[in-house]
Every structure is written in C-alpha cells, then in structure tokens.
PDB file of N, CA and C in Angstrom:
ATOM      1  N   MET A  25     -48.604-182.931 -45.548  1.00  0.00           N
ATOM      2  CA  MET A  25     -49.668-182.899 -44.549  1.00  0.00           C
ATOM      3  C   MET A  25     -49.414-184.005 -43.517  1.00  0.00           C
ATOM      4  N   ASN A  26     -49.603-183.667 -42.256  1.00  0.00           N
ATOM      5  CA  ASN A  26     -49.385-184.661 -41.202  1.00  0.00           C
ATOM      6  C   ASN A  26     -50.466-185.739 -41.234  1.00  0.00           C
ATOM      7  N   PHE A  27     -50.118-186.909 -40.739  1.00  0.00           N
ATOM      8  CA  PHE A  27     -51.078-188.022 -40.710  1.00  0.00           C
ATOM      9  C   PHE A  27     -52.279-187.672 -39.833  1.00  0.00           C
ATOM     10  N   PHE A  28     -52.017-187.026 -38.701  1.00  0.00           N
ATOM     11  CA  PHE A  28     -53.094-186.647 -37.786  1.00  0.00           C
ATOM     12  C   PHE A  28     -54.043-185.650 -38.452  1.00  0.00           C
ATOM     13  N   VAL A  29     -53.466-184.663 -39.132  1.00  0.00           N
ATOM     14  CA  VAL A  29     -54.273-183.646 -39.813  1.00  0.00           C
ATOM     15  C   VAL A  29     -55.096-184.290 -40.915  1.00  0.00           C
ATOM     16  N   SER A  30     -54.473-185.180 -41.674  1.00  0.00           N
ATOM     17  CA  SER A  30     -55.199-185.840 -42.767  1.00  0.00           C
ATOM     18  C   SER A  30     -56.321-186.717 -42.205  1.00  0.00           C
ATOM     19  N   ARG A  31     -56.041-187.384 -41.093  1.00  0.00           N
ATOM     20  CA  ARG A  31     -57.054-188.232 -40.469  1.00  0.00           C
ATOM     21  C   ARG A  31     -58.230-187.396 -39.982  1.00  0.00           C
ATOM     22  N   MET A  32     -57.947-186.259 -39.345  1.00  0.00           N
ATOM     23  CA  MET A  32     -59.010-185.370 -38.877  1.00  0.00           C
ATOM     24  C   MET A  32     -59.800-184.832 -40.053  1.00  0.00           C
ATOM     25  N   PHE A  33     -59.099-184.526 -41.161  1.00  0.00           N
ATOM     26  CA  PHE A  33     -59.756-184.016 -42.359  1.00  0.00           C
ATOM     27  C   PHE A  33     -60.740-185.054 -42.899  1.00  0.00           C
ATOM     28  N   VAL A  34     -60.311-186.329 -42.909  1.00  0.00           N
ATOM     29  CA  VAL A  34     -61.187-187.407 -43.393  1.00  0.00           C
ATOM     30  C   VAL A  34     -62.403-187.546 -42.483  1.00  0.00           C
ATOM     31  N   LEU A  35     -62.179-187.476 -41.172  1.00  0.00           N
ATOM     32  CA  LEU A  35     -63.286-187.596 -40.219  1.00  0.00           C
ATOM     33  C   LEU A  35     -64.275-186.450 -40.398  1.00  0.00           C
ATOM     34  N   LEU A  36     -63.766-185.240 -40.566  1.00  0.00           N
ATOM     35  CA  LEU A  36     -64.641-184.086 -40.757  1.00  0.00           C
ATOM     36  C   LEU A  36     -65.411-184.218 -42.065  1.00  0.00           C
ATOM     37  N   PHE A  37     -64.706-184.696 -43.098  1.00  0.00           N
ATOM     38  CA  PHE A  37     -65.338-184.830 -44.411  1.00  0.00           C
ATOM     39  C   PHE A  37     -66.490-185.830 -44.372  1.00  0.00           C
ATOM     40  N   TYR A  38     -66.268-186.963 -43.703  1.00  0.00           N
ATOM     41  CA  TYR A  38     -67.315-187.987 -43.637  1.00  0.00           C
ATOM     42  C   TYR A  38     -68.424-187.611 -42.667  1.00  0.00           C
ATOM     43  N   SER A  39     -68.105-186.781 -41.677  1.00  0.00           N
ATOM     44  CA  SER A  39     -69.127-186.396 -40.701  1.00  0.00           C
ATOM     45  C   SER A  39     -70.040-185.301 -41.244  1.00  0.00           C
ATOM     46  N   CYS A  40     -69.601-184.657 -42.320  1.00  0.00           N
ATOM     47  CA  CYS A  40     -70.422-183.594 -42.923  1.00  0.00           C
ATOM     48  C   CYS A  40     -71.643-184.196 -43.596  1.00  0.00           C
ATOM     49  N   ARG A  41     -72.736-183.512 -43.504  1.00  0.00           N
ATOM     50  CA  ARG A  41     -73.957-183.975 -44.180  1.00  0.00           C
ATOM     51  C   ARG A  41     -74.309-183.024 -45.310  1.00  0.00           C
ATOM     52  N   ASN A  42     -73.782-181.807 -45.245  1.00  0.00           N
ATOM     53  CA  ASN A  42     -74.083-180.830 -46.288  1.00  0.00           C
ATOM     54  C   ASN A  42     -72.832-180.610 -47.131  1.00  0.00           C
ATOM     55  N   LEU A  43     -72.934-180.826 -48.434  1.00  0.00           N
ATOM     56  CA  LEU A  43     -71.777-180.704 -49.324  1.00  0.00           C
ATOM     57  C   LEU A  43     -71.203-179.297 -49.289  1.00  0.00           C
ATOM     58  N   ALA A  44     -72.064-178.294 -49.166  1.00  0.00           N
ATOM     59  CA  ALA A  44     -71.602-176.911 -49.125  1.00  0.00           C
ATOM     60  C   ALA A  44     -70.728-176.689 -47.896  1.00  0.00           C
ATOM     61  N   ILE A  45     -71.159-177.217 -46.749  1.00  0.00           N
ATOM     62  CA  ILE A  45     -70.394-177.065 -45.515  1.00  0.00           C
ATOM     63  C   ILE A  45     -69.059-177.774 -45.643  1.00  0.00           C
ATOM     64  N   CYS A  46     -69.069-178.963 -46.275  1.00  0.00           N
ATOM     65  CA  CYS A  46     -67.834-179.715 -46.473  1.00  0.00           C
ATOM     66  C   CYS A  46     -66.866-178.911 -47.327  1.00  0.00           C
ATOM     67  N   THR A  47     -67.398-178.266 -48.364  1.00  0.00           N
ATOM     68  CA  THR A  47     -66.554-177.469 -49.251  1.00  0.00           C
ATOM     69  C   THR A  47     -65.924-176.314 -48.485  1.00  0.00           C
ATOM     70  N   VAL A  48     -66.719-175.634 -47.668  1.00  0.00           N
ATOM     71  CA  VAL A  48     -66.209-174.505 -46.893  1.00  0.00           C
ATOM     72  C   VAL A  48     -65.132-174.960 -45.921  1.00  0.00           C
ATOM     73  N   ILE A  49     -65.385-176.094 -45.260  1.00  0.00           N
ATOM     74  CA  ILE A  49     -64.416-176.614 -44.295  1.00  0.00           C
ATOM     75  C   ILE A  49     -63.122-177.011 -44.988  1.00  0.00           C
ATOM     76  N   SER A  50     -63.246-177.687 -46.137  1.00  0.00           N
ATOM     77  CA  SER A  50     -62.052-178.127 -46.863  1.00  0.00           C
ATOM     78  C   SER A  50     -61.242-176.924 -47.334  1.00  0.00           C
ATOM     79  N   VAL A  51     -61.911-175.915 -47.862  1.00  0.00           N
ATOM     80  CA  VAL A  51     -61.217-174.706 -48.318  1.00  0.00           C
ATOM     81  C   VAL A  51     -60.560-174.006 -47.129  1.00  0.00           C
ATOM     82  N   GLY A  52     -61.277-173.941 -46.018  1.00  0.00           N
ATOM     83  CA  GLY A  52     -60.732-173.305 -44.817  1.00  0.00           C
ATOM     84  C   GLY A  52     -59.494-174.041 -44.326  1.00  0.00           C
ATOM     85  N   ASN A  53     -59.527-175.375 -44.361  1.00  0.00           N
ATOM     86  CA  ASN A  53     -58.366-176.158 -43.929  1.00  0.00           C
ATOM     87  C   ASN A  53     -57.187-175.918 -44.855  1.00  0.00           C
ATOM     88  N   LEU A  54     -57.442-175.840 -46.148  1.00  0.00           N
ATOM     89  CA  LEU A  54     -56.362-175.599 -47.105  1.00  0.00           C
ATOM     90  C   LEU A  54     -55.733-174.234 -46.859  1.00  0.00           C
ATOM     91  N   VAL A  55     -56.574-173.250 -46.531  1.00  0.00           N
ATOM     92  CA  VAL A  55     -56.065-171.898 -46.268  1.00  0.00           C
ATOM     93  C   VAL A  55     -55.236-171.890 -44.983  1.00  0.00           C
ATOM     94  N   LEU A  56     -55.739-172.590 -43.958  1.00  0.00           N
ATOM     95  CA  LEU A  56     -55.025-172.625 -42.684  1.00  0.00           C
ATOM     96  C   LEU A  56     -53.711-173.384 -42.802  1.00  0.00           C
ATOM     97  N   LEU A  57     -53.695-174.446 -43.618  1.00  0.00           N
ATOM     98  CA  LEU A  57     -52.473-175.231 -43.773  1.00  0.00           C
ATOM     99  C   LEU A  57     -51.527-174.509 -44.721  1.00  0.00           C
TER     100      LEU A  57
END
C-alpha cells in the first residue's frame, strides 16, 4: 500500500464518527485496492 493511500485511509478512519460507515469505507477501500 502506498504511503499516501495509507495516510488518506488513516484520515478517513479518524474522521468517521459512525463505526458502520468506517467499516463500509474500509471494506470498499480494500476492494478497490
């Protein structure tokens, strides 16, 4: 995983307020990567 992608992933993860949304985003990122 690229440093930029990992950094964006961390920012998105911390900016999430709903755990369900975070899970969907993380799964979506894994599928896209």
